[in-house]
């Protein structure tokens, strides 16, 4: 995750109750993005993690039966641009 974030210019990583943190395995997989892990904020709940965020978008490869609104990547990009300051 840290490497993907860094590739996209994202810098603020917030972790909700990670099983293991800090993690040598995560550092090894971050491939040059250890700074994001080093500066990551650890919180105890999702509401705490997203406090102060104007827009929150979640993604998953898993098929879910949760009644969340679903939008495709193109629609997501349009919404992000509309919400940007």
mmCIF file with all atom_site columns, C-alpha atoms in Angstrom:
data_model
loop_
_atom_site.group_PDB
_atom_site.id
_atom_site.type_symbol
_atom_site.label_atom_id
_atom_site.label_alt_id
_atom_site.label_comp_id
_atom_site.label_asym_id
_atom_site.label_entity_id
_atom_site.label_seq_id
_atom_site.pdbx_PDB_ins_code
_atom_site.Cartn_x
_atom_site.Cartn_y
_atom_site.Cartn_z
_atom_site.occupancy
_atom_site.B_iso_or_equiv
_atom_site.pdbx_formal_charge
_atom_site.auth_seq_id
_atom_site.auth_comp_id
_atom_site.auth_asym_id
_atom_site.auth_atom_id
_atom_site.pdbx_PDB_model_num
ATOM 1  C CA . UNK A 1 1  ? 0.000   0.000  0.000   1.00 0.00 ? 1  UNK A CA 1
ATOM 2  C CA . UNK A 1 2  ? 2.774   2.446  0.908   1.00 0.00 ? 2  UNK A CA 1
ATOM 3  C CA . UNK A 1 3  ? 4.491   1.988  -2.472  1.00 0.00 ? 3  UNK A CA 1
ATOM 4  C CA . UNK A 1 4  ? 1.232   2.522  -4.376  1.00 0.00 ? 4  UNK A CA 1
ATOM 5  C CA . UNK A 1 5  ? 0.513   5.635  -2.322  1.00 0.00 ? 5  UNK A CA 1
ATOM 6  C CA . UNK A 1 6  ? 3.953   7.064  -3.006  1.00 0.00 ? 6  UNK A CA 1
ATOM 7  C CA . UNK A 1 7  ? 3.579   6.353  -6.740  1.00 0.00 ? 7  UNK A CA 1
ATOM 8  C CA . UNK A 1 8  ? 0.419   8.490  -6.721  1.00 0.00 ? 8  UNK A CA 1
ATOM 9  C CA . UNK A 1 9  ? 1.905   11.302 -4.641  1.00 0.00 ? 9  UNK A CA 1
ATOM 10 C CA . UNK A 1 10 ? -0.071  10.492 -1.495  1.00 0.00 ? 10 UNK A CA 1
ATOM 11 C CA . UNK A 1 11 ? 1.752   11.041 1.778   1.00 0.00 ? 11 UNK A CA 1
ATOM 12 C CA . UNK A 1 12 ? -0.611  10.603 4.745   1.00 0.00 ? 12 UNK A CA 1
ATOM 13 C CA . UNK A 1 13 ? -1.068  6.965  5.718   1.00 0.00 ? 13 UNK A CA 1
ATOM 14 C CA . UNK A 1 14 ? -3.446  6.191  8.589   1.00 0.00 ? 14 UNK A CA 1
ATOM 15 C CA . UNK A 1 15 ? -3.626  2.628  9.909   1.00 0.00 ? 15 UNK A CA 1
ATOM 16 C CA . UNK A 1 16 ? -6.583  1.339  11.914  1.00 0.00 ? 16 UNK A CA 1
ATOM 17 C CA . UNK A 1 17 ? -5.554  -1.210 14.542  1.00 0.00 ? 17 UNK A CA 1
ATOM 18 C CA . UNK A 1 18 ? -2.858  -2.947 12.480  1.00 0.00 ? 18 UNK A CA 1
ATOM 19 C CA . UNK A 1 19 ? -2.081  -6.499 13.597  1.00 0.00 ? 19 UNK A CA 1
ATOM 20 C CA . UNK A 1 20 ? 1.642   -5.776 13.521  1.00 0.00 ? 20 UNK A CA 1
ATOM 21 C CA . UNK A 1 21 ? 3.194   -2.338 13.314  1.00 0.00 ? 21 UNK A CA 1
ATOM 22 C CA . UNK A 1 22 ? 5.939   -1.462 12.796  1.00 0.00 ? 22 UNK A CA 1
ATOM 23 C CA . UNK A 1 23 ? 6.537   -4.445 10.556  1.00 0.00 ? 23 UNK A CA 1
ATOM 24 C CA . UNK A 1 24 ? 9.751   -5.593 8.902   1.00 0.00 ? 24 UNK A CA 1
ATOM 25 C CA . UNK A 1 25 ? 7.637   -7.367 6.264   1.00 0.00 ? 25 UNK A CA 1
ATOM 26 C CA . UNK A 1 26 ? 5.757   -4.149 5.435   1.00 0.00 ? 26 UNK A CA 1
ATOM 27 C CA . UNK A 1 27 ? 9.040   -2.226 5.261   1.00 0.00 ? 27 UNK A CA 1
ATOM 28 C CA . UNK A 1 28 ? 10.462  -4.792 2.824   1.00 0.00 ? 28 UNK A CA 1
ATOM 29 C CA . UNK A 1 29 ? 7.347   -4.682 0.638   1.00 0.00 ? 29 UNK A CA 1
ATOM 30 C CA . UNK A 1 30 ? 7.200   -0.889 0.591   1.00 0.00 ? 30 UNK A CA 1
ATOM 31 C CA . UNK A 1 31 ? 10.072  -0.738 -1.920  1.00 0.00 ? 31 UNK A CA 1
ATOM 32 C CA . UNK A 1 32 ? 11.316  2.777  -1.295  1.00 0.00 ? 32 UNK A CA 1
ATOM 33 C CA . UNK A 1 33 ? 8.280   4.059  0.594   1.00 0.00 ? 33 UNK A CA 1
ATOM 34 C CA . UNK A 1 34 ? 9.458   3.287  4.126   1.00 0.00 ? 34 UNK A CA 1
ATOM 35 C CA . UNK A 1 35 ? 9.099   6.996  4.906   1.00 0.00 ? 35 UNK A CA 1
ATOM 36 C CA . UNK A 1 36 ? 5.315   6.683  4.565   1.00 0.00 ? 36 UNK A CA 1
ATOM 37 C CA . UNK A 1 37 ? 5.321   3.775  7.009   1.00 0.00 ? 37 UNK A CA 1
ATOM 38 C CA . UNK A 1 38 ? 7.626   5.601  9.400   1.00 0.00 ? 38 UNK A CA 1
ATOM 39 C CA . UNK A 1 39 ? 5.300   8.612  9.422   1.00 0.00 ? 39 UNK A CA 1
ATOM 40 C CA . UNK A 1 40 ? 2.054   6.591  9.472   1.00 0.00 ? 40 UNK A CA 1
ATOM 41 C CA . UNK A 1 41 ? -0.520  7.462  12.108  1.00 0.00 ? 41 UNK A CA 1
ATOM 42 C CA . UNK A 1 42 ? -2.058  4.543  14.021  1.00 0.00 ? 42 UNK A CA 1
ATOM 43 C CA . UNK A 1 43 ? -5.625  4.935  15.308  1.00 0.00 ? 43 UNK A CA 1
ATOM 44 C CA . UNK A 1 44 ? -8.172  2.651  16.951  1.00 0.00 ? 44 UNK A CA 1
ATOM 45 C CA . UNK A 1 45 ? -11.243 3.233  14.764  1.00 0.00 ? 45 UNK A CA 1
ATOM 46 C CA . UNK A 1 46 ? -12.307 4.029  11.220  1.00 0.00 ? 46 UNK A CA 1
ATOM 47 C CA . UNK A 1 47 ? -14.195 7.189  12.309  1.00 0.00 ? 47 UNK A CA 1
ATOM 48 C CA . UNK A 1 48 ? -10.978 8.406  13.951  1.00 0.00 ? 48 UNK A CA 1
ATOM 49 C CA . UNK A 1 49 ? -9.003  7.599  10.794  1.00 0.00 ? 49 UNK A CA 1
ATOM 50 C CA . UNK A 1 50 ? -11.276 9.624  8.514   1.00 0.00 ? 50 UNK A CA 1
ATOM 51 C CA . UNK A 1 51 ? -11.999 12.509 10.906  1.00 0.00 ? 51 UNK A CA 1
ATOM 52 C CA . UNK A 1 52 ? -11.457 15.761 9.062   1.00 0.00 ? 52 UNK A CA 1
ATOM 53 C CA . UNK A 1 53 ? -11.636 14.178 5.613   1.00 0.00 ? 53 UNK A CA 1
ATOM 54 C CA . UNK A 1 54 ? -13.917 15.869 3.111   1.00 0.00 ? 54 UNK A CA 1
ATOM 55 C CA . UNK A 1 55 ? -14.253 12.796 0.904   1.00 0.00 ? 55 UNK A CA 1
ATOM 56 C CA . UNK A 1 56 ? -13.617 9.146  1.740   1.00 0.00 ? 56 UNK A CA 1
ATOM 57 C CA . UNK A 1 57 ? -13.449 6.476  -0.969  1.00 0.00 ? 57 UNK A CA 1
ATOM 58 C CA . UNK A 1 58 ? -13.006 2.775  -0.310  1.00 0.00 ? 58 UNK A CA 1
ATOM 59 C CA . UNK A 1 59 ? -12.067 0.035  -2.747  1.00 0.00 ? 59 UNK A CA 1
ATOM 60 C CA . UNK A 1 60 ? -12.103 -3.738 -2.556  1.00 0.00 ? 60 UNK A CA 1
ATOM 61 C CA . UNK A 1 61 ? -11.570 -6.662 -4.881  1.00 0.00 ? 61 UNK A CA 1
ATOM 62 C CA . UNK A 1 62 ? -13.958 -8.714 -2.764  1.00 0.00 ? 62 UNK A CA 1
ATOM 63 C CA . UNK A 1 63 ? -17.577 -9.172 -3.717  1.00 0.00 ? 63 UNK A CA 1
ATOM 64 C CA . UNK A 1 64 ? -19.664 -7.692 -0.921  1.00 0.00 ? 64 UNK A CA 1
ATOM 65 C CA . UNK A 1 65 ? -23.326 -7.447 -0.089  1.00 0.00 ? 65 UNK A CA 1
ATOM 66 C CA . UNK A 1 66 ? -23.109 -4.148 1.769   1.00 0.00 ? 66 UNK A CA 1
ATOM 67 C CA . UNK A 1 67 ? -25.527 -1.485 0.505   1.00 0.00 ? 67 UNK A CA 1
ATOM 68 C CA . UNK A 1 68 ? -22.816 1.127  -0.141  1.00 0.00 ? 68 UNK A CA 1
ATOM 69 C CA . UNK A 1 69 ? -23.117 3.300  -3.222  1.00 0.00 ? 69 UNK A CA 1
ATOM 70 C CA . UNK A 1 70 ? -20.992 1.863  -6.034  1.00 0.00 ? 70 UNK A CA 1
ATOM 71 C CA . UNK A 1 71 ? -19.347 3.962  -8.732  1.00 0.00 ? 71 UNK A CA 1
ATOM 72 C CA . UNK A 1 72 ? -16.854 3.048  -11.433 1.00 0.00 ? 72 UNK A CA 1
ATOM 73 C CA . UNK A 1 73 ? -13.308 4.488  -11.607 1.00 0.00 ? 73 UNK A CA 1
ATOM 74 C CA . UNK A 1 74 ? -14.248 7.163  -14.171 1.00 0.00 ? 74 UNK A CA 1
ATOM 75 C CA . UNK A 1 75 ? -17.148 8.373  -12.011 1.00 0.00 ? 75 UNK A CA 1
ATOM 76 C CA . UNK A 1 76 ? -14.855 8.319  -8.988  1.00 0.00 ? 76 UNK A CA 1
ATOM 77 C CA . UNK A 1 77 ? -12.282 10.516 -10.735 1.00 0.00 ? 77 UNK A CA 1
ATOM 78 C CA . UNK A 1 78 ? -14.991 13.017 -11.679 1.00 0.00 ? 78 UNK A CA 1
ATOM 79 C CA . UNK A 1 79 ? -16.252 13.137 -8.090  1.00 0.00 ? 79 UNK A CA 1
ATOM 80 C CA . UNK A 1 80 ? -12.730 13.574 -6.701  1.00 0.00 ? 80 UNK A CA 1
ATOM 81 C CA . UNK A 1 81 ? -12.126 16.518 -9.048  1.00 0.00 ? 81 UNK A CA 1
ATOM 82 C CA . UNK A 1 82 ? -15.457 18.075 -8.058  1.00 0.00 ? 82 UNK A CA 1
ATOM 83 C CA . UNK A 1 83 ? -14.681 17.722 -4.342  1.00 0.00 ? 83 UNK A CA 1
ATOM 84 C CA . UNK A 1 84 ? -11.074 18.958 -4.570  1.00 0.00 ? 84 UNK A CA 1
ATOM 85 C CA . UNK A 1 85 ? -10.341 22.326 -2.948  1.00 0.00 ? 85 UNK A CA 1
#
